[in-house]
Short mmCIF file of C-alpha atoms (C1' of nucleotides) and ligand atoms in Angstrom, two decimals:
data_model
loop_
_atom_site.label_atom_id
_atom_site.label_comp_id
_atom_site.label_asym_id
_atom_site.label_seq_id
_atom_site.Cartn_x
_atom_site.Cartn_y
_atom_site.Cartn_z
CA MET A 1 -33.63 14.14 -1.68
CA ASN A 2 -30.26 15.26 -0.51
CA LYS A 3 -27.84 12.35 -0.36
CA ILE A 4 -26.00 13.97 2.44
CA LEU A 5 -29.13 14.07 4.72
CA GLU A 6 -29.52 10.15 4.41
CA LYS A 7 -28.68 8.42 7.44
CA ASN A 8 -27.93 4.97 6.26
CA LEU A 9 -28.33 2.71 9.23
CA PHE A 10 -27.50 -0.44 7.23
CA GLN A 11 -24.11 -2.02 8.10
CA ASN A 12 -21.39 -2.13 5.83
CA ARG A 13 -19.49 -5.60 5.30
CA ASP A 14 -16.36 -4.49 6.88
CA HIS A 15 -17.80 -2.85 10.01
CA ASN A 16 -16.63 -3.75 13.37
CA HIS A 17 -19.51 -6.26 14.13
CA GLN A 18 -17.86 -7.43 17.29
CA ALA A 19 -18.37 -4.09 18.85
CA CYS A 20 -22.11 -4.50 17.76
CA ILE A 21 -22.41 -7.95 19.82
CA SER A 22 -20.45 -6.37 22.74
CA GLU A 23 -22.50 -3.18 23.17
CA ALA A 24 -25.68 -5.46 22.78
CA LEU A 25 -24.39 -7.71 25.60
CA ASP A 26 -23.34 -4.96 27.66
CA THR A 27 -26.68 -3.05 27.34
CA ALA A 28 -28.65 -6.35 28.24
CA ASN A 29 -26.40 -6.88 31.27
CA LYS A 30 -27.10 -3.30 32.47
CA ILE A 31 -30.88 -3.55 31.82
CA CYS A 32 -31.22 -6.85 33.52
CA SER A 33 -29.24 -5.64 36.51
CA ALA A 34 -31.51 -2.42 36.63
CA HIS A 35 -34.92 -4.76 36.59
CA GLU A 36 -33.14 -7.30 39.11
CA ALA A 37 -33.65 -9.87 36.22
CA ARG A 38 -31.28 -12.63 35.85
CA PHE A 39 -29.14 -12.41 32.64
CA THR A 40 -28.28 -15.99 32.59
CA PRO A 41 -25.88 -17.92 30.51
CA ILE A 42 -28.56 -19.50 28.16
CA ARG A 43 -30.14 -16.05 27.75
CA ARG A 44 -26.81 -14.31 27.27
CA ARG A 45 -25.86 -17.12 24.65
CA ILE A 46 -29.03 -16.71 22.85
CA LEU A 47 -29.14 -12.98 22.59
CA GLU A 48 -25.52 -13.17 21.42
CA LEU A 49 -26.59 -15.67 18.68
CA ILE A 50 -29.11 -13.31 17.62
CA TRP A 51 -26.63 -10.52 17.09
CA LYS A 52 -24.33 -12.86 15.41
CA SER A 53 -25.70 -11.15 12.04
CA HIS A 54 -27.98 -8.31 11.19
CA GLU A 55 -30.41 -10.56 9.75
CA PRO A 56 -33.59 -11.96 11.57
CA VAL A 57 -32.97 -15.31 13.18
CA LEU A 58 -35.46 -18.14 13.46
CA ALA A 59 -36.03 -19.98 16.72
CA TYR A 60 -35.25 -23.49 15.25
CA ASP A 61 -31.87 -22.04 13.81
CA LEU A 62 -31.07 -21.01 17.35
CA LEU A 63 -32.01 -24.42 18.57
CA ARG A 64 -29.96 -26.18 16.05
CA ILE A 65 -27.00 -24.10 17.14
CA LEU A 66 -27.61 -24.48 20.84
CA ARG A 67 -27.70 -28.52 20.25
CA ARG A 68 -24.33 -28.56 18.96
CA GLU A 69 -23.11 -26.84 22.17
CA LYS A 70 -25.42 -28.94 24.58
CA ASP A 71 -27.32 -31.96 22.96
CA ASN A 72 -30.24 -32.07 25.34
CA THR A 73 -31.56 -28.69 24.10
CA GLU A 74 -35.21 -28.58 23.37
CA PRO A 75 -37.76 -25.68 21.95
CA PRO A 76 -38.72 -24.60 25.28
CA THR A 77 -35.29 -23.69 26.14
CA VAL A 78 -35.14 -21.42 23.28
CA TYR A 79 -38.59 -19.87 23.55
CA ARG A 80 -38.37 -19.34 27.23
CA SER A 81 -35.30 -17.24 26.45
CA LEU A 82 -36.70 -15.37 23.63
CA ASP A 83 -39.69 -14.60 25.92
CA PHE A 84 -37.67 -13.26 28.48
CA LEU A 85 -35.57 -11.01 26.05
CA MET A 86 -38.70 -9.60 24.32
CA GLU A 87 -40.15 -8.86 27.90
CA TYR A 88 -37.14 -6.81 28.46
CA ASN A 89 -37.13 -5.38 24.99
CA LEU A 90 -33.55 -6.82 24.16
CA ILE A 91 -35.22 -8.45 21.12
CA HIS A 92 -38.17 -8.22 18.75
CA LYS A 93 -40.15 -10.54 16.89
CA ILE A 94 -40.56 -9.98 13.12
CA GLU A 95 -44.19 -11.22 12.97
CA SER A 96 -44.22 -11.68 9.27
CA LEU A 97 -40.99 -13.85 9.18
CA ASN A 98 -41.58 -15.70 12.48
CA ALA A 99 -37.97 -14.54 13.28
CA TYR A 100 -36.24 -12.48 15.91
CA VAL A 101 -33.89 -9.58 15.95
CA GLY A 102 -31.86 -7.67 18.39
CA CYS A 103 -33.39 -4.56 19.51
CA SER A 104 -31.37 -1.43 18.61
CA TYR A 105 -32.87 0.99 21.18
CA ALA A 106 -32.83 -1.42 24.01
CA HIS A 107 -31.51 1.49 26.37
CA ARG A 108 -34.70 3.63 25.78
CA PRO A 109 -38.33 3.60 25.34
CA HIS A 110 -39.08 3.64 21.65
CA ILE A 111 -41.71 2.16 19.01
CA GLY A 112 -39.80 0.49 16.43
CA GLN A 113 -40.31 -0.17 12.75
CA PHE A 114 -38.37 -2.69 10.56
CA LEU A 115 -36.93 -2.10 7.50
CA ILE A 116 -36.07 -5.57 5.78
CA CYS A 117 -34.03 -5.93 2.63
CA THR A 118 -35.53 -8.67 0.44
CA GLU A 119 -32.29 -8.95 -1.31
CA CYS A 120 -29.76 -9.47 1.17
CA ASN A 121 -32.17 -10.03 4.28
CA GLN A 122 -30.27 -7.43 6.35
CA PHE A 123 -32.56 -5.52 8.28
CA VAL A 124 -32.60 -2.26 10.35
CA GLU A 125 -34.79 -1.02 13.16
CA ILE A 126 -35.69 2.67 12.84
CA ASP A 127 -37.66 4.54 15.42
CA SER A 128 -39.58 6.88 13.63
CA SER A 129 -41.82 9.14 15.65
CA LYS A 130 -43.36 10.42 12.38
CA ILE A 131 -44.55 6.98 11.59
CA SER A 132 -45.72 6.14 15.07
CA LYS A 133 -47.63 9.47 15.48
CA THR A 134 -49.20 9.18 12.07
CA ILE A 135 -50.51 5.81 13.01
CA LEU A 136 -51.82 7.09 16.30
CA THR A 137 -53.49 10.07 14.54
CA GLU A 138 -54.95 8.05 11.81
CA ALA A 139 -56.33 5.28 14.06
CA ARG A 140 -57.78 7.84 16.36
CA GLN A 141 -59.65 9.09 13.31
CA SER A 142 -61.58 5.72 13.35
CA GLY A 143 -62.02 6.25 17.36
CA PHE A 144 -59.36 3.59 17.90
CA GLU A 145 -57.10 3.94 20.83
CA VAL A 146 -53.68 2.44 19.87
CA ALA A 147 -51.92 0.29 22.29
CA SER A 148 -49.07 -1.24 20.08
CA GLN A 149 -47.88 -1.23 16.41
CA THR A 150 -46.38 -3.68 14.22
CA VAL A 151 -44.70 -1.97 11.44
CA GLU A 152 -42.59 -4.45 9.06
CA ILE A 153 -41.22 -2.78 5.82
CA TYR A 154 -40.03 -4.85 2.96
CA GLY A 155 -37.87 -3.55 -0.05
CA GLN A 156 -34.11 -2.91 -1.00
CA CYS A 157 -31.55 -1.73 1.24
CA PRO A 158 -28.93 1.16 -0.17
CA LYS A 159 -26.42 -1.36 -0.97
CA CYS A 160 -28.64 -3.74 -3.06
CA ARG A 161 -30.40 -1.05 -4.97
CA MET B 1 -60.74 15.94 18.26
CA ASN B 2 -64.16 16.68 16.67
CA LYS B 3 -66.25 13.55 17.36
CA ILE B 4 -68.31 14.51 14.22
CA LEU B 5 -65.30 14.10 12.05
CA GLU B 6 -64.45 10.61 13.22
CA LYS B 7 -65.38 7.81 10.74
CA ASN B 8 -66.13 4.75 12.68
CA LEU B 9 -65.61 1.80 10.62
CA PHE B 10 -66.20 -0.75 13.30
CA GLN B 11 -69.54 -2.24 12.82
CA ASN B 12 -72.38 -2.36 15.32
CA ARG B 13 -73.62 -5.61 16.63
CA ASP B 14 -77.08 -4.93 14.87
CA HIS B 15 -75.65 -4.01 11.48
CA ASN B 16 -76.96 -5.75 8.45
CA HIS B 17 -74.04 -8.30 8.26
CA GLN B 18 -75.44 -10.55 5.32
CA ALA B 19 -74.98 -7.46 3.23
CA CYS B 20 -71.35 -7.28 4.17
CA ILE B 21 -70.93 -11.00 3.06
CA SER B 22 -73.19 -10.44 -0.25
CA GLU B 23 -71.02 -7.58 -1.29
CA ALA B 24 -67.67 -9.29 -0.56
CA LEU B 25 -68.78 -12.30 -2.64
CA ASP B 26 -70.12 -10.01 -5.42
CA THR B 27 -67.01 -8.04 -5.61
CA ALA B 28 -65.14 -11.43 -5.56
CA ASN B 29 -67.24 -12.77 -8.49
CA LYS B 30 -66.49 -9.48 -10.53
CA ILE B 31 -62.93 -9.50 -9.91
CA CYS B 32 -62.39 -13.30 -10.67
CA SER B 33 -64.36 -12.67 -13.94
CA ALA B 34 -62.22 -9.84 -14.89
CA HIS B 35 -59.07 -11.72 -14.33
CA GLU B 36 -60.54 -14.76 -16.01
CA ALA B 37 -59.61 -16.48 -12.57
CA ARG B 38 -62.26 -19.24 -11.40
CA PHE B 39 -64.08 -18.43 -8.36
CA THR B 40 -64.86 -22.13 -7.53
CA PRO B 41 -66.90 -23.19 -4.73
CA ILE B 42 -64.61 -24.20 -2.49
CA ARG B 43 -62.93 -20.67 -2.83
CA ARG B 44 -66.40 -19.16 -2.57
CA ARG B 45 -67.27 -21.04 0.74
CA ILE B 46 -63.76 -20.13 2.22
CA LEU B 47 -64.27 -16.29 1.52
CA GLU B 48 -67.88 -16.75 2.78
CA LEU B 49 -66.56 -18.39 5.98
CA ILE B 50 -63.87 -15.58 6.31
CA TRP B 51 -66.50 -12.89 6.08
CA LYS B 52 -68.70 -14.77 8.48
CA SER B 53 -67.39 -12.43 11.28
CA HIS B 54 -65.65 -9.12 11.26
CA GLU B 55 -62.93 -10.86 13.30
CA PRO B 56 -59.56 -12.36 11.87
CA VAL B 57 -60.13 -16.12 11.29
CA LEU B 58 -57.61 -19.14 11.79
CA ALA B 59 -56.75 -21.45 8.74
CA TYR B 60 -57.41 -24.43 10.77
CA ASP B 61 -60.63 -23.00 12.10
CA LEU B 62 -61.87 -22.85 8.45
CA LEU B 63 -60.59 -26.49 7.85
CA ARG B 64 -62.68 -27.71 10.96
CA ILE B 65 -65.76 -26.03 9.64
CA LEU B 66 -64.98 -27.27 6.03
CA ARG B 67 -64.48 -30.81 7.70
CA ARG B 68 -68.11 -30.81 8.82
CA GLU B 69 -69.42 -30.06 5.59
CA LYS B 70 -66.94 -32.62 3.81
CA ASP B 71 -65.04 -34.87 5.90
CA ASN B 72 -62.02 -35.51 3.57
CA THR B 73 -60.95 -31.73 3.59
CA GLU B 74 -57.27 -31.48 4.13
CA PRO B 75 -54.81 -28.51 4.98
CA PRO B 76 -53.71 -27.86 1.38
CA THR B 77 -57.44 -27.40 0.42
CA VAL B 78 -57.66 -24.51 2.46
CA TYR B 79 -54.26 -22.97 2.15
CA ARG B 80 -54.66 -23.35 -1.90
CA SER B 81 -57.95 -21.28 -1.45
CA LEU B 82 -56.32 -18.87 0.91
CA ASP B 83 -53.24 -18.46 -1.46
CA PHE B 84 -55.81 -17.67 -4.34
CA LEU B 85 -57.76 -15.32 -2.44
CA MET B 86 -54.50 -13.70 -1.44
CA GLU B 87 -53.41 -13.34 -4.71
CA TYR B 88 -56.54 -11.31 -5.96
CA ASN B 89 -56.38 -9.34 -2.98
CA LEU B 90 -59.65 -10.46 -1.77
CA ILE B 91 -58.15 -11.49 1.73
CA HIS B 92 -55.24 -10.60 3.75
CA LYS B 93 -53.25 -12.38 6.18
CA ILE B 94 -52.73 -10.66 9.59
CA GLU B 95 -49.10 -11.72 10.02
CA SER B 96 -49.02 -11.24 13.92
CA LEU B 97 -51.96 -13.43 14.28
CA ASN B 98 -51.59 -16.11 11.52
CA ALA B 99 -55.20 -15.33 10.83
CA TYR B 100 -56.91 -14.21 7.72
CA VAL B 101 -59.27 -11.19 7.15
CA GLY B 102 -61.61 -10.27 4.02
CA CYS B 103 -60.15 -7.26 2.24
CA SER B 104 -62.38 -4.16 2.38
CA TYR B 105 -60.97 -2.37 -0.71
CA ALA B 106 -60.59 -5.48 -2.98
CA HIS B 107 -62.19 -3.27 -5.91
CA ARG B 108 -59.44 -1.06 -6.01
CA PRO B 109 -55.41 -0.69 -5.40
CA HIS B 110 -54.76 0.03 -1.93
CA ILE B 111 -52.14 -0.21 0.77
CA GLY B 112 -53.94 -1.34 3.91
CA GLN B 113 -53.41 -1.11 7.50
CA PHE B 114 -55.19 -3.03 10.40
CA LEU B 115 -56.92 -1.69 13.39
CA ILE B 116 -57.50 -4.94 15.74
CA CYS B 117 -59.21 -4.54 18.97
CA THR B 118 -57.80 -6.57 21.76
CA GLU B 119 -61.03 -6.70 23.59
CA CYS B 120 -63.45 -7.97 21.06
CA ASN B 121 -61.20 -9.21 18.37
CA GLN B 122 -62.99 -7.26 15.69
CA PHE B 123 -60.63 -5.51 13.14
CA VAL B 124 -61.03 -2.85 10.47
CA GLU B 125 -58.90 -2.23 7.54
CA ILE B 126 -58.04 1.27 6.85
CA ASP B 127 -56.29 2.54 3.74
CA SER B 128 -54.46 5.50 5.15
CA SER B 129 -52.01 7.32 2.56
CA LYS B 130 -50.90 9.43 5.26
CA ILE B 131 -49.53 6.24 6.94
CA SER B 132 -48.11 4.68 3.76
CA LYS B 133 -46.57 7.88 2.53
CA THR B 134 -44.98 8.55 5.85
CA ILE B 135 -43.48 4.90 5.91
CA LEU B 136 -42.14 5.61 2.29
CA THR B 137 -40.70 8.83 3.09
CA GLU B 138 -39.10 7.74 6.39
CA ALA B 139 -37.70 4.60 4.74
CA ARG B 140 -36.18 6.69 2.12
CA GLN B 141 -34.32 8.67 4.88
CA SER B 142 -32.29 5.43 5.36
CA GLY B 143 -31.93 5.01 1.82
CA PHE B 144 -34.21 2.12 1.63
CA GLU B 145 -36.67 1.52 -1.29
CA VAL B 146 -40.13 0.32 0.04
CA ALA B 147 -41.81 -2.54 -1.81
CA SER B 148 -44.32 -3.51 0.80
CA GLN B 149 -45.47 -2.62 4.14
CA THR B 150 -47.06 -4.76 7.20
CA VAL B 151 -48.80 -2.42 9.63
CA GLU B 152 -50.90 -4.03 12.36
CA ILE B 153 -52.23 -2.00 14.89
CA TYR B 154 -53.69 -3.12 18.43
CA GLY B 155 -55.46 -1.33 20.76
CA GLN B 156 -59.21 -0.57 21.75
CA CYS B 157 -61.92 -0.07 19.48
CA PRO B 158 -64.54 2.79 19.97
CA LYS B 159 -67.19 0.31 21.56
CA CYS B 160 -64.68 -1.18 23.80
CA ARG B 161 -63.14 1.86 25.18
"C1'" DT C 1 -26.63 -22.52 57.62
"C1'" DT C 2 -30.29 -24.93 56.86
"C1'" DT C 3 -35.03 -24.25 55.31
"C1'" DT C 4 -38.07 -22.42 52.05
"C1'" DG C 5 -40.05 -20.05 48.10
"C1'" DA C 6 -39.03 -18.47 43.90
"C1'" DT C 7 -37.05 -18.68 39.47
"C1'" DA C 8 -34.79 -21.15 36.02
"C1'" DT C 9 -33.98 -25.29 33.49
"C1'" DG C 10 -34.79 -30.05 31.78
"C1'" DT C 11 -37.85 -33.38 29.72
"C1'" DT C 12 -41.69 -35.38 27.27
"C1'" DA C 13 -45.44 -34.69 24.65
"C1'" DT C 14 -48.58 -32.15 22.06
"C1'" DA C 15 -50.69 -28.20 19.70
"C1'" DT C 16 -50.68 -25.30 15.74
"C1'" DA C 17 -49.31 -23.58 11.05
"C1'" DA C 18 -47.81 -24.60 6.49
"C1'" DT C 19 -46.02 -27.09 2.59
"C1'" DA C 20 -44.10 -31.00 -0.53
"C1'" DA C 21 -45.11 -34.25 -3.65
"C1'" DC C 22 -47.84 -36.78 -6.46
"C1'" DG C 23 -52.29 -38.71 -8.18
"C1'" DT C 24 -57.06 -37.82 -9.81
"C1'" DT C 25 -60.88 -34.92 -11.42
"C1'" DT C 26 -62.53 -31.02 -13.73
"C1'" DT C 27 -62.32 -27.45 -17.09
"C1'" DT C 28 -61.06 -25.04 -21.04
"C1'" DA C 29 -59.11 -24.65 -25.71
"C1'" DC C 30 -58.24 -26.77 -29.93
"C1'" DG D 1 -63.14 -35.96 -28.78
"C1'" DT D 2 -58.41 -35.05 -27.36
"C1'" DA D 3 -54.76 -32.61 -25.06
"C1'" DA D 4 -53.10 -29.13 -21.88
"C1'" DA D 5 -53.93 -26.62 -17.78
"C1'" DA D 6 -55.99 -25.74 -13.66
"C1'" DA D 7 -58.12 -27.34 -9.45
"C1'" DC D 8 -58.89 -30.73 -6.14
"C1'" DG D 9 -57.56 -34.91 -3.34
"C1'" DT D 10 -54.29 -37.53 -0.49
"C1'" DT D 11 -50.41 -38.69 1.99
"C1'" DA D 12 -46.58 -37.50 4.40
"C1'" DT D 13 -43.74 -34.06 6.35
"C1'" DT D 14 -41.77 -29.77 7.97
"C1'" DA D 15 -41.81 -25.62 10.68
"C1'" DT D 16 -43.53 -23.14 14.67
"C1'" DA D 17 -45.07 -22.79 19.54
"C1'" DT D 18 -46.70 -24.19 23.81
"C1'" DA D 19 -48.66 -27.35 27.72
"C1'" DA D 20 -47.41 -29.83 31.83
"C1'" DC D 21 -44.53 -31.38 35.18
"C1'" DA D 22 -39.95 -32.87 37.00
"C1'" DT D 23 -35.54 -31.17 38.66
"C1'" DA D 24 -32.21 -27.78 39.71
"C1'" DT D 25 -30.64 -23.41 41.13
"C1'" DC D 26 -30.76 -19.41 43.44
"C1'" DA D 27 -31.72 -16.09 47.15
"C1'" DA D 28 -33.98 -14.59 51.17
"C1'" DA D 29 -35.58 -15.56 55.95
"C1'" DA D 30 -35.34 -18.30 59.56
ZN1 ZN E 201 -22.76 -5.26 13.20
ZN1 ZN E 202 -36.51 -2.03 19.63
ZN1 ZN E 203 -70.62 -6.73 8.81
ZN1 ZN E 204 -57.18 -4.75 1.69
#
DNA sequence: TTTTGATATGTTATATAATAACGTTTTTAC
DNA sequence: GTAAAAACGTTATTATATAACATATCAAAA
């Protein structure tokens, strides 16, 4: 394969990650406004924490962090915000990890797939219509009408190979 | 699409399901023998219970059933057998449901995908090389080397449409 | 600007999923 | 028969998620 054609979506250690966070929060703000949904401080903080890294985050890790900031925080506080953020496609759940990630395509409709590196734990969300369409077509071969797809791909990212 | 070309893998209510179970147990027996792995009564019973339906089964549902048969059964008994059965590809875990299903291709290497009906809960495992290859190719576009894939597809099966 | 309904958050309790650690039994190999 | 390995029993705990109800906040209507 032509190296030049590779679009490496994995982030370098030295990228401007504050920009990733800012953009995510900004997008979230716009989307919530557009839907007249309230982007409350807790929801905002949880989204910010999820974007703190490019790795999937566990709900109870979020809980631990929030408890340091406000000691009466309980699981429902976290899960409610996670549910809200998922409802508006601002985050996704990685089912095979019970972990949550920021959505990279929140500003537009998409059917995401996740590449998760087993070495460094970094992930990227891709939106491959080739994958989603192939799944649609192949499922139809069995007379199955697809409503949603969970595609979680494990392996080694470019840096870790 | 040509209806005739559809290969509907979903089972009718009146199919000979005892044959499904027998075949699965039989295949398991052979595979365990070939690997000099012990197909113990507990492991056999759990595989049988998983094959009792064409629906994903929860670990604690298995536990409840086993407890009726032997009241000192505890979670590790179930999970150990599930781990064993997964190791030899006799069952798979549906990550998005925390549930377990019998493998339909245990006798040969495969990369399965799951079609799960949200109406009747029935599933089928397909082994589409189109899907698995597309995932491989698309991941490589991002410089990612695939080691494993989780593909869980939700929607409506032919009967429920 | 109070009332009121809706939404969000606080709080307590519990359900569900899975594993750690260690002891005992069973199986297999020698 | 004995020893090592594998399987299973047992107790405890960790991890993930939700139910149910109380209180607080917000926003629209009166
Ligand atoms: Zn970044
Ligand atoms: Zn997304
Ligand atoms: Zn059957
Ligand atoms: Zn399979």
